[in-house]
XYZ file of C-alpha atoms in Angstrom:
584
model
C 2.009 -16.357 28.024
C 4.164 -18.502 26.659
C 5.578 -16.220 23.542
C 8.039 -17.555 20.638
C 9.774 -16.116 18.126
C 9.288 -16.896 14.567
C 12.203 -18.889 13.475
C 13.344 -20.170 16.904
C 11.969 -23.712 16.176
C 13.021 -25.902 13.382
C 10.305 -25.908 10.576
C 8.998 -22.731 11.291
C 7.732 -20.889 7.698
C 9.948 -19.068 5.909
C 7.930 -15.349 6.113
C 8.958 -14.877 2.374
C 6.838 -17.555 1.033
C 3.289 -16.906 1.860
C 1.171 -20.355 2.495
C -1.786 -21.170 1.631
C -4.009 -22.408 5.151
C -6.957 -25.044 4.964
C -9.558 -26.348 7.368
C -10.129 -23.511 10.220
C -7.045 -21.479 9.219
C -8.954 -20.815 5.827
C -11.747 -19.872 7.160
C -10.717 -17.668 10.057
C -8.615 -16.029 7.470
C -11.303 -15.725 4.506
C -13.796 -13.601 7.646
C -10.931 -11.665 8.713
C -9.906 -10.698 4.756
C -13.548 -9.588 4.248
C -14.131 -8.129 7.938
C -10.721 -5.750 7.784
C -9.167 -6.017 4.516
C -5.210 -4.407 4.905
C -6.865 -2.447 8.329
C -5.503 -3.097 11.461
C -7.224 -4.171 14.178
C -7.455 -5.750 17.638
C -8.583 -8.902 19.835
C -11.694 -7.610 20.335
C -12.602 -7.239 16.624
C -11.696 -10.490 16.210
C -13.660 -12.302 19.168
C -16.753 -10.275 17.540
C -16.374 -11.691 14.259
C -19.064 -14.773 13.668
C -17.549 -17.604 12.047
C -19.460 -20.769 12.013
C -19.449 -23.358 13.296
C -16.223 -22.623 14.989
C -15.898 -21.415 18.557
C -14.127 -18.909 20.350
C -11.028 -21.573 21.143
C -10.863 -22.667 17.696
C -11.149 -18.814 16.105
C -8.235 -18.414 18.163
C -6.366 -21.337 17.695
C -6.500 -20.817 14.062
C -5.391 -17.216 14.160
C -2.114 -18.541 16.173
C -1.660 -20.689 12.937
C -1.799 -17.738 10.142
C -0.025 -15.812 12.477
C 3.213 -18.681 12.416
C 2.804 -18.463 9.101
C 3.138 -14.987 8.828
C -0.366 -14.484 7.332
C -1.438 -12.254 9.626
C 1.212 -9.461 10.872
C 1.395 -8.274 14.558
C 2.794 -4.819 15.627
C 2.650 -2.746 18.584
C 1.654 0.837 18.913
C 3.430 3.734 21.650
C 1.307 2.198 24.537
C 2.226 -1.285 24.004
C -1.352 -2.557 22.174
C -0.890 -5.120 19.806
C -3.090 -4.378 16.822
C -2.880 -7.200 13.749
C -3.214 -6.852 9.354
C -3.207 -8.723 6.855
C 0.237 -7.106 5.139
C 0.228 -5.961 1.563
C 1.182 -8.371 -0.438
C -0.823 -10.951 1.819
C -4.364 -8.656 0.400
C -3.124 -8.903 -2.817
C -3.022 -13.217 -3.015
C -6.441 -13.245 -1.225
C -8.242 -11.402 -3.760
C -7.504 -14.444 -6.377
C -8.083 -16.422 -3.429
C -11.740 -16.023 -2.368
C -13.035 -13.657 -5.138
C -14.094 -14.359 -8.352
C -14.331 -11.011 -10.738
C -16.937 -10.735 -12.605
C -17.561 -12.336 -15.974
C -17.912 -10.066 -19.238
C -16.835 -6.789 -17.160
C -14.165 -6.208 -20.333
C -17.116 -5.798 -22.733
C -18.292 -2.362 -22.976
C -20.562 -0.994 -25.482
C -19.886 2.571 -26.863
C -17.315 4.041 -23.923
C -16.808 7.593 -23.606
C -13.340 8.949 -22.229
C -14.507 10.889 -19.324
C -10.815 11.747 -18.317
C -7.538 10.632 -20.625
C -4.508 9.286 -18.667
C -1.398 12.037 -17.831
C 1.733 11.983 -18.724
C 2.475 10.325 -15.697
C 3.844 11.376 -11.732
C 7.572 10.169 -12.712
C 7.358 12.788 -15.233
C 5.472 15.166 -12.008
C 8.141 14.601 -9.919
C 11.076 15.633 -12.104
C 9.137 18.916 -13.134
C 8.958 19.041 -8.991
C 12.682 18.012 -8.459
C 13.608 20.513 -11.629
C 12.025 23.075 -9.526
C 13.313 22.435 -5.949
C 17.001 22.136 -7.806
C 16.701 25.970 -9.417
C 14.885 27.179 -5.926
C 17.702 25.318 -3.355
C 14.714 24.257 -1.729
C 11.443 24.969 -0.798
C 11.044 28.381 1.827
C 9.082 27.251 4.922
C 7.474 29.523 7.262
C 7.168 29.782 10.784
C 3.842 27.519 10.732
C 6.379 24.833 8.704
C 4.164 25.114 5.428
C 5.841 26.056 2.135
C 5.719 29.552 1.218
C 2.688 30.837 -0.644
C 4.894 32.383 -3.534
C 6.170 28.294 -4.218
C 3.207 27.053 -3.739
C 1.904 29.226 -6.320
C 5.033 27.820 -8.405
C 4.492 24.665 -7.946
C 0.964 25.065 -8.852
C 2.000 26.466 -12.422
C 4.028 23.818 -13.053
C 2.574 21.478 -15.942
C 1.866 18.675 -14.280
C -0.180 15.495 -15.792
C -1.872 15.542 -12.135
C -4.714 17.796 -11.643
C -6.193 19.074 -8.363
C -9.738 17.383 -9.328
C -8.015 14.572 -9.457
C -6.675 14.105 -6.170
C -9.822 15.695 -4.636
C -11.833 13.581 -2.194
C -8.813 10.878 -1.873
C -9.234 11.586 1.932
C -5.887 13.157 1.799
C -5.288 13.460 5.874
C -2.647 16.609 7.117
C -2.372 19.553 8.709
C -2.688 22.603 7.317
C -5.345 21.691 4.260
C -6.375 25.252 3.495
C -2.551 26.154 2.628
C -2.049 23.072 -0.399
C -4.080 22.399 -3.486
C -4.705 18.394 -3.396
C -2.249 17.632 -6.404
C 0.378 19.925 -4.843
C 0.522 18.102 -1.272
C 0.541 14.714 -2.617
C 3.267 15.365 -4.721
C 4.907 17.075 -1.931
C 4.739 14.142 0.057
C 5.689 11.409 -2.557
C 9.154 13.247 -2.839
C 9.124 13.366 1.538
C 7.757 9.863 1.436
C 10.800 8.803 -1.453
C 13.254 10.709 0.926
C 14.168 12.254 -2.101
C 13.199 15.802 0.009
C 14.270 16.731 3.023
C 13.753 18.901 6.115
C 16.401 21.185 7.445
C 15.580 24.661 9.905
C 13.237 26.562 7.607
C 13.645 24.444 4.070
C 12.717 22.009 2.268
C 15.731 21.020 0.522
C 16.262 18.197 -2.389
C 18.584 14.889 -0.556
C 20.971 14.727 -3.620
C 21.975 10.940 -3.430
C 18.264 10.304 -2.878
C 17.730 12.287 -6.457
C 20.673 10.659 -8.262
C 19.891 7.284 -7.201
C 16.281 8.052 -8.259
C 17.183 9.249 -11.824
C 18.970 6.187 -12.378
C 15.678 3.774 -12.522
C 13.866 3.407 -15.182
C 10.390 5.064 -15.437
C 8.772 1.511 -15.127
C 10.329 1.383 -12.127
C 9.765 4.741 -10.834
C 6.060 4.142 -11.566
C 6.461 0.849 -9.635
C 7.296 2.500 -6.404
C 5.289 5.687 -6.594
C 2.206 3.700 -7.483
C 3.455 0.792 -3.802
C 3.558 3.666 -2.219
C 0.447 5.661 -3.307
C -1.540 2.636 -3.200
C 0.001 2.566 1.264
C -0.576 5.975 1.837
C -3.712 7.223 -0.155
C -7.434 6.349 -0.392
C -9.832 5.912 1.962
C -9.055 3.082 4.938
C -12.479 1.452 5.401
C -12.293 -2.139 4.098
C -14.770 -2.125 0.906
C -12.794 0.668 -0.029
C -9.298 -1.223 0.459
C -10.717 -4.137 -1.156
C -11.509 -2.479 -4.233
C -8.098 -0.755 -4.409
C -6.685 -4.272 -3.762
C -8.740 -6.183 -6.444
C -7.869 -3.509 -9.026
C -4.404 -5.158 -8.604
C -5.250 -8.731 -9.505
C -2.670 -10.194 -12.102
C -6.277 -11.328 -14.194
C -7.307 -7.661 -14.725
C -6.901 -6.747 -17.961
C -4.911 -3.827 -19.414
C -6.308 -2.225 -22.555
C -9.769 -2.752 -22.593
C -12.487 -0.786 -21.101
C -13.775 -2.646 -17.643
C -16.997 -1.991 -15.323
C -16.587 -1.067 -12.166
C -20.345 -1.367 -11.577
C -20.737 -4.533 -12.276
C -17.224 -5.137 -10.040
C -18.894 -3.705 -7.155
C -22.517 -5.428 -7.696
C -19.673 -8.772 -7.632
C -18.411 -7.570 -4.678
C -21.429 -6.756 -3.101
C -23.120 -10.590 -3.600
C -19.380 -12.125 -2.413
C -19.969 -10.077 1.103
C -16.875 -7.518 0.896
C -19.667 -4.480 0.662
C -22.612 -3.897 2.429
C -25.601 -2.793 0.392
C -26.113 0.019 2.515
C -22.627 1.003 1.610
C -22.428 0.294 -1.875
C -23.500 4.334 -3.128
C -20.407 5.725 -1.258
C -17.961 3.133 -2.402
C -19.099 3.591 -5.756
C -18.328 6.971 -5.480
C -15.000 6.593 -3.826
C -13.867 3.716 -6.468
C -14.809 7.328 -9.160
C -11.834 9.412 -7.312
C -9.577 6.727 -7.240
C -9.956 5.659 -10.837
C -9.586 9.264 -11.541
C -6.159 9.887 -9.565
C -5.029 6.736 -11.256
C -5.556 8.692 -14.532
C -4.221 11.969 -13.653
C -1.177 9.526 -12.183
C -0.641 8.287 -15.656
C -1.619 4.692 -14.747
C -5.412 4.396 -16.661
C -8.195 6.424 -18.526
C -11.617 6.701 -17.033
C -14.848 6.722 -18.647
C -18.595 5.941 -18.416
C -20.931 3.630 -20.293
C -23.827 4.424 -22.125
C -25.903 3.522 -19.071
C -24.132 5.204 -17.197
C -21.882 2.631 -15.420
C -18.279 3.556 -14.179
C -15.508 2.223 -16.528
C -11.618 2.380 -16.428
C -9.042 1.178 -19.041
C -5.756 0.132 -17.366
C -2.892 1.792 -19.479
C -0.153 -0.644 -17.578
C -1.035 -3.698 -15.327
C -1.513 -3.175 -11.394
C -0.129 -6.159 -10.486
C 2.666 -5.475 -12.740
C 3.405 -2.327 -10.540
C 3.120 -4.382 -7.462
C 5.971 -7.163 -8.038
C 8.223 -5.453 -10.868
C 11.091 -7.483 -10.630
C 14.481 -5.414 -9.478
C 17.175 -4.478 -12.758
C 19.765 -4.822 -11.095
C 22.060 -3.388 -13.819
C 21.191 -0.138 -15.964
C 23.018 0.200 -19.274
C 25.895 2.561 -18.309
C 25.419 4.418 -21.994
C 23.283 6.848 -21.516
C 21.216 6.621 -25.032
C 18.485 8.670 -25.836
C 18.688 11.077 -28.481
C 18.524 14.884 -28.012
C 17.284 17.473 -31.315
C 18.695 20.955 -31.113
C 16.616 23.068 -33.582
C 18.054 26.087 -34.976
C 15.813 27.843 -33.347
C 17.745 26.681 -29.770
C 14.626 24.894 -28.885
C 15.342 21.101 -28.099
C 13.087 18.351 -28.282
C 13.484 15.617 -26.540
C 12.458 12.049 -27.305
C 10.190 10.335 -24.326
C 12.254 7.625 -24.264
C 15.284 10.159 -23.066
C 16.281 8.670 -19.345
C 16.262 11.296 -16.578
C 19.993 11.693 -15.949
C 19.719 13.451 -19.663
C 17.447 15.099 -19.017
C 18.680 16.316 -15.135
C 21.764 17.400 -17.082
C 19.243 19.664 -19.759
C 16.983 21.170 -17.130
C 20.411 22.898 -16.052
C 21.543 24.425 -18.903
C 17.533 24.803 -20.514
C 14.275 26.125 -19.827
C 11.534 24.022 -20.472
C 8.845 25.241 -22.557
C 6.018 22.923 -23.285
C 6.177 18.904 -23.215
C 3.273 15.752 -23.423
C 4.820 12.685 -25.130
C 7.856 14.746 -26.789
C 9.429 17.191 -24.450
C 10.225 20.683 -26.008
C 13.387 23.049 -24.004
C 15.124 26.003 -25.180
C 18.240 27.520 -25.294
C 18.384 30.877 -24.167
C 21.422 33.652 -22.632
C 18.980 33.507 -19.700
C 19.353 29.812 -18.970
C 23.144 29.583 -19.790
C 23.919 32.604 -17.908
C 22.391 30.666 -14.896
C 23.883 27.490 -15.749
C 26.978 29.261 -15.604
C 26.695 30.939 -12.233
C 26.057 27.460 -11.030
C 29.133 25.995 -11.980
C 27.708 24.623 -15.271
C 30.094 26.487 -17.901
C 29.797 26.296 -21.388
C 32.100 23.905 -22.155
C 29.751 21.173 -20.059
C 26.891 22.538 -22.040
C 28.239 21.588 -25.246
C 29.399 18.366 -24.410
C 26.180 17.583 -23.065
C 24.580 18.488 -25.939
C 27.465 16.618 -28.157
C 27.176 13.422 -26.524
C 23.296 13.187 -27.642
C 22.409 15.254 -30.185
C 20.949 13.106 -33.141
C 21.478 15.685 -35.961
C 24.157 17.416 -34.371
C 24.290 21.313 -33.341
C 23.739 23.715 -35.699
C 26.956 26.413 -35.810
C 25.185 29.475 -34.981
C 23.493 27.854 -31.634
C 27.019 26.606 -30.766
C 28.558 30.124 -31.242
C 25.578 31.784 -29.052
C 25.989 29.199 -26.311
C 29.741 30.045 -25.947
C 29.526 34.146 -26.897
C 26.037 33.779 -23.499
C 28.857 32.151 -21.546
C 31.827 34.421 -22.183
C 29.447 37.214 -20.629
C 28.043 35.116 -18.224
C 31.696 34.750 -16.710
C 32.603 37.400 -16.854
C 29.230 38.802 -14.413
C 29.069 36.329 -12.550
C 29.118 36.932 -9.145
C 31.531 35.460 -6.482
C 29.403 32.659 -5.143
C 30.180 29.190 -3.438
C 28.616 26.327 -5.403
C 27.432 23.899 -3.085
C 28.036 20.105 -5.192
C 25.131 17.575 -4.820
C 27.833 15.504 -2.540
C 28.334 18.739 -0.267
C 25.240 17.819 1.019
C 26.206 14.886 2.705
C 22.632 13.685 3.408
C 22.418 9.606 3.533
C 20.638 8.191 0.999
C 17.040 6.819 1.932
C 15.903 5.909 -1.108
C 17.565 2.254 -0.111
C 15.247 0.839 1.651
C 12.618 1.313 -1.021
C 15.330 -0.055 -3.744
C 15.037 -2.979 -1.399
C 11.507 -4.115 -2.408
C 12.812 -4.878 -6.170
C 15.499 -6.839 -4.895
C 13.353 -9.690 -3.217
C 13.778 -8.512 0.684
C 10.412 -8.260 3.026
C 8.143 -4.714 2.671
C 7.926 -4.888 5.956
C 10.753 -4.770 8.434
C 10.879 -3.087 11.783
C 8.356 -0.694 11.445
C 4.509 -0.529 10.097
C 4.560 2.905 9.834
C 5.031 4.803 5.973
C 7.925 7.174 5.956
C 6.643 10.035 6.954
C 5.616 12.666 4.703
C 2.972 15.520 4.559
C -0.009 12.930 4.601
C -0.912 11.551 7.196
C -2.691 7.847 7.330
C -1.599 5.132 9.158
C 0.411 7.571 11.856
C -3.058 7.933 13.567
C -2.290 4.143 15.423
C 0.791 5.831 16.544
C 4.252 4.647 15.575
C 3.843 0.806 15.095
C 6.815 -1.892 15.551
C 6.449 -4.691 14.110
C 6.283 -7.757 16.856
C 7.310 -11.626 15.536
C 5.833 -13.179 18.676
C 3.432 -15.812 18.365
C 1.655 -17.243 21.622
C 2.437 -20.690 22.408
C -1.090 -22.545 21.574
C -1.506 -23.963 25.020
C -1.809 -19.942 26.464
C -5.564 -19.962 25.282
C -6.328 -23.103 27.605
C -5.000 -21.708 30.771
C -4.983 -24.427 33.536
C -4.957 -26.860 31.103
C -2.255 -29.123 32.991
C -4.659 -29.605 35.900
C -8.057 -30.941 34.676
C -8.667 -34.479 34.183
C -7.632 -36.246 30.747
C -10.264 -37.571 29.992
C -12.630 -33.985 29.816
C -11.335 -33.145 26.515
C -10.655 -36.811 25.248
C -13.092 -39.085 25.686
C -17.302 -38.784 25.619
C -18.170 -39.931 29.216
C -20.742 -39.161 31.602
C -20.552 -37.350 34.895
C -22.150 -36.308 37.669
C -23.963 -33.227 38.020
C -21.777 -31.478 39.687
C -18.893 -32.474 37.409
C -20.109 -31.880 34.399
C -21.838 -28.001 35.350
C -17.189 -27.957 35.671
C -16.861 -29.112 32.766
C -18.989 -27.200 31.088
C -17.631 -23.601 33.152
C -14.246 -24.647 32.169
C -15.474 -24.934 28.456
C -16.849 -21.430 28.452
C -13.849 -19.590 30.396
C -11.879 -21.053 27.475
C -14.459 -20.413 24.840
C -14.236 -23.366 23.599
C -17.260 -25.993 22.767
C -18.216 -29.247 23.565
C -19.396 -32.569 21.996
C -22.952 -33.341 23.864
C -24.217 -36.865 23.332
C -28.186 -37.973 24.035
C -29.771 -40.929 23.251
C -27.219 -41.923 20.622
C -26.799 -38.692 18.823
C -24.265 -36.360 19.061
C -24.408 -32.637 18.415
C -21.905 -29.557 19.033
C -22.326 -27.141 21.592
C -20.962 -23.881 22.407
C -21.648 -22.320 25.600
C -21.790 -18.936 25.623
C -23.487 -17.674 29.222
C -24.706 -19.346 32.255
C -26.851 -18.457 34.834
C -27.516 -20.158 38.365
C -31.101 -21.055 40.093
C -31.802 -23.032 38.058
C -28.610 -23.346 36.356
C -29.027 -23.137 33.152
C -26.153 -22.657 29.952
C -27.253 -20.961 27.088
C -25.188 -21.227 23.658
C -25.349 -22.781 19.738
C -26.322 -26.250 19.313
C -25.015 -27.516 16.058
C -26.214 -30.601 14.662
C -22.448 -32.316 13.710
C -21.264 -31.327 10.000
C -23.615 -28.164 10.237
C -23.327 -24.815 10.049
C -25.882 -23.196 11.094
C -26.534 -22.770 14.432
C -29.823 -23.101 17.342
C -29.813 -20.458 19.942
C -30.831 -22.727 22.601
C -31.185 -22.697 26.985
C -29.684 -26.499 28.273
C -29.942 -27.664 31.694
C -28.487 -30.860 33.928
C -30.703 -33.247 32.043
C -29.734 -32.423 28.479
C -26.774 -34.756 27.652
C -25.681 -38.118 28.653
C -22.419 -37.619 28.060
C -19.453 -34.632 26.698
C -16.531 -33.776 25.882
C -14.540 -30.455 26.345
C -13.842 -30.100 22.083
C -9.821 -28.620 21.688
C -8.293 -27.258 18.656
C -5.186 -28.930 17.219
C -2.741 -27.136 18.975
C -0.974 -24.333 16.929
C 2.631 -24.879 17.512
C 5.497 -24.731 14.927
C 6.374 -28.154 14.762
C 2.450 -28.953 13.924
C 2.299 -26.638 10.853
């Protein structure tokens, strides 16, 4: 088979530009989108699709065109099989192109709040990172799981994500009996983002990545988290994927209650959800929006008549398409309020770098929008032992305390620090830079800089939770077959077989029909001055009969018929336009 790579010829499409096709390619793309959403599929599954009035050859020619235009990506798995899929960016565009949101789905009477949005995954992840930093990592058992005592501590962290929020997400990991759903998600995300790496017997922070992560704004943290969530979690059936992707459309209202039952009914009418699966998809939809609530991105509720409702706090479209902010303010603004009772009030706009430093010397007390920390003899002593002494503590507080530091608080910190310095054990402090682990967050940051999300491997970064890994390691394959490969031996047949309607001897007519059958191509046949399109499907001999689908020209509904030698006077093979780089 002749193959070529994207960019080998002049005029090839820019892979960063989404091209909306027309004609056969559009019909094939819509059928693939409806059937598979973002699921991988092979050529056998594609051939099974019925896309009237297209022949198999017309479908495959359009498919090659879609691959050349990067509407369809190709990957190879471990055993060198090719799988195809619609990429995330294209899938989101197609939801706009091929589906109309239900009218009036944002007009809700008497909504009932069932689950208010949590504090947010960014804050939840921060608590996990702080705990791991304090514990110098998480200890792994001989089975490779986190020690039960530390799992219990993680479960006790003040996170907004609850177990019931992550229950039923379809999380696939080998130790489901060890990790509760919320802890599984949080550990998985730290691994997937490269914030945590696995060493023999331990999970430890990758400080290069952690420091880059803390440098991001919370909006950008949320964007990266949301994109990982969309890629890693949720049932993979196409109707479930359609539902999740539709919620990321740019015309989905924010801060308004939306009727998801109305959305599912519209999806069923559009053929995206089969009627018999509607109940199952409805249940999965409820699970998904509860997770979004637990992650802090939405509220979920119920209407007076029992319909499932969601109200977004932030647009899924914005989270999927957030532009990268190259420069962040160097003056880490964000005031702390040091109280006479040693508590420190932390406003929600405080940068995470400041919060990270504060966690080195103060204990977390409580938090929702405003977080509360407390200085204590124990916290100052621990900070001193870890190399974050009195001078650094007071410098941090002095730089960010809006109303200053009460004098008795300064005196107490200095006293606790002197006592800690005298009693400090001789211990080598491991500095973040001494971990020498390369940052793997950079690949994710490239998304904000306009680079492709798909480079090299389709496999999401390894974490605790599986997903697409069940397909094996998937390596991107940018080779596209030449159009002529669909028609082996085409150079050996008379040109008239494909170029003009003519009458032939019965034996030649049979040869033409069987050639079309082998190529899965259609025929144009004429009898008594009437032209029709005929797609041959099977042939039998003795007597020679060809069975297939007969279309009146310009019609899309076929009639299944059996034809013999006398059922046409003239015929020719209908070849689709040859897909190649110069004709696109």
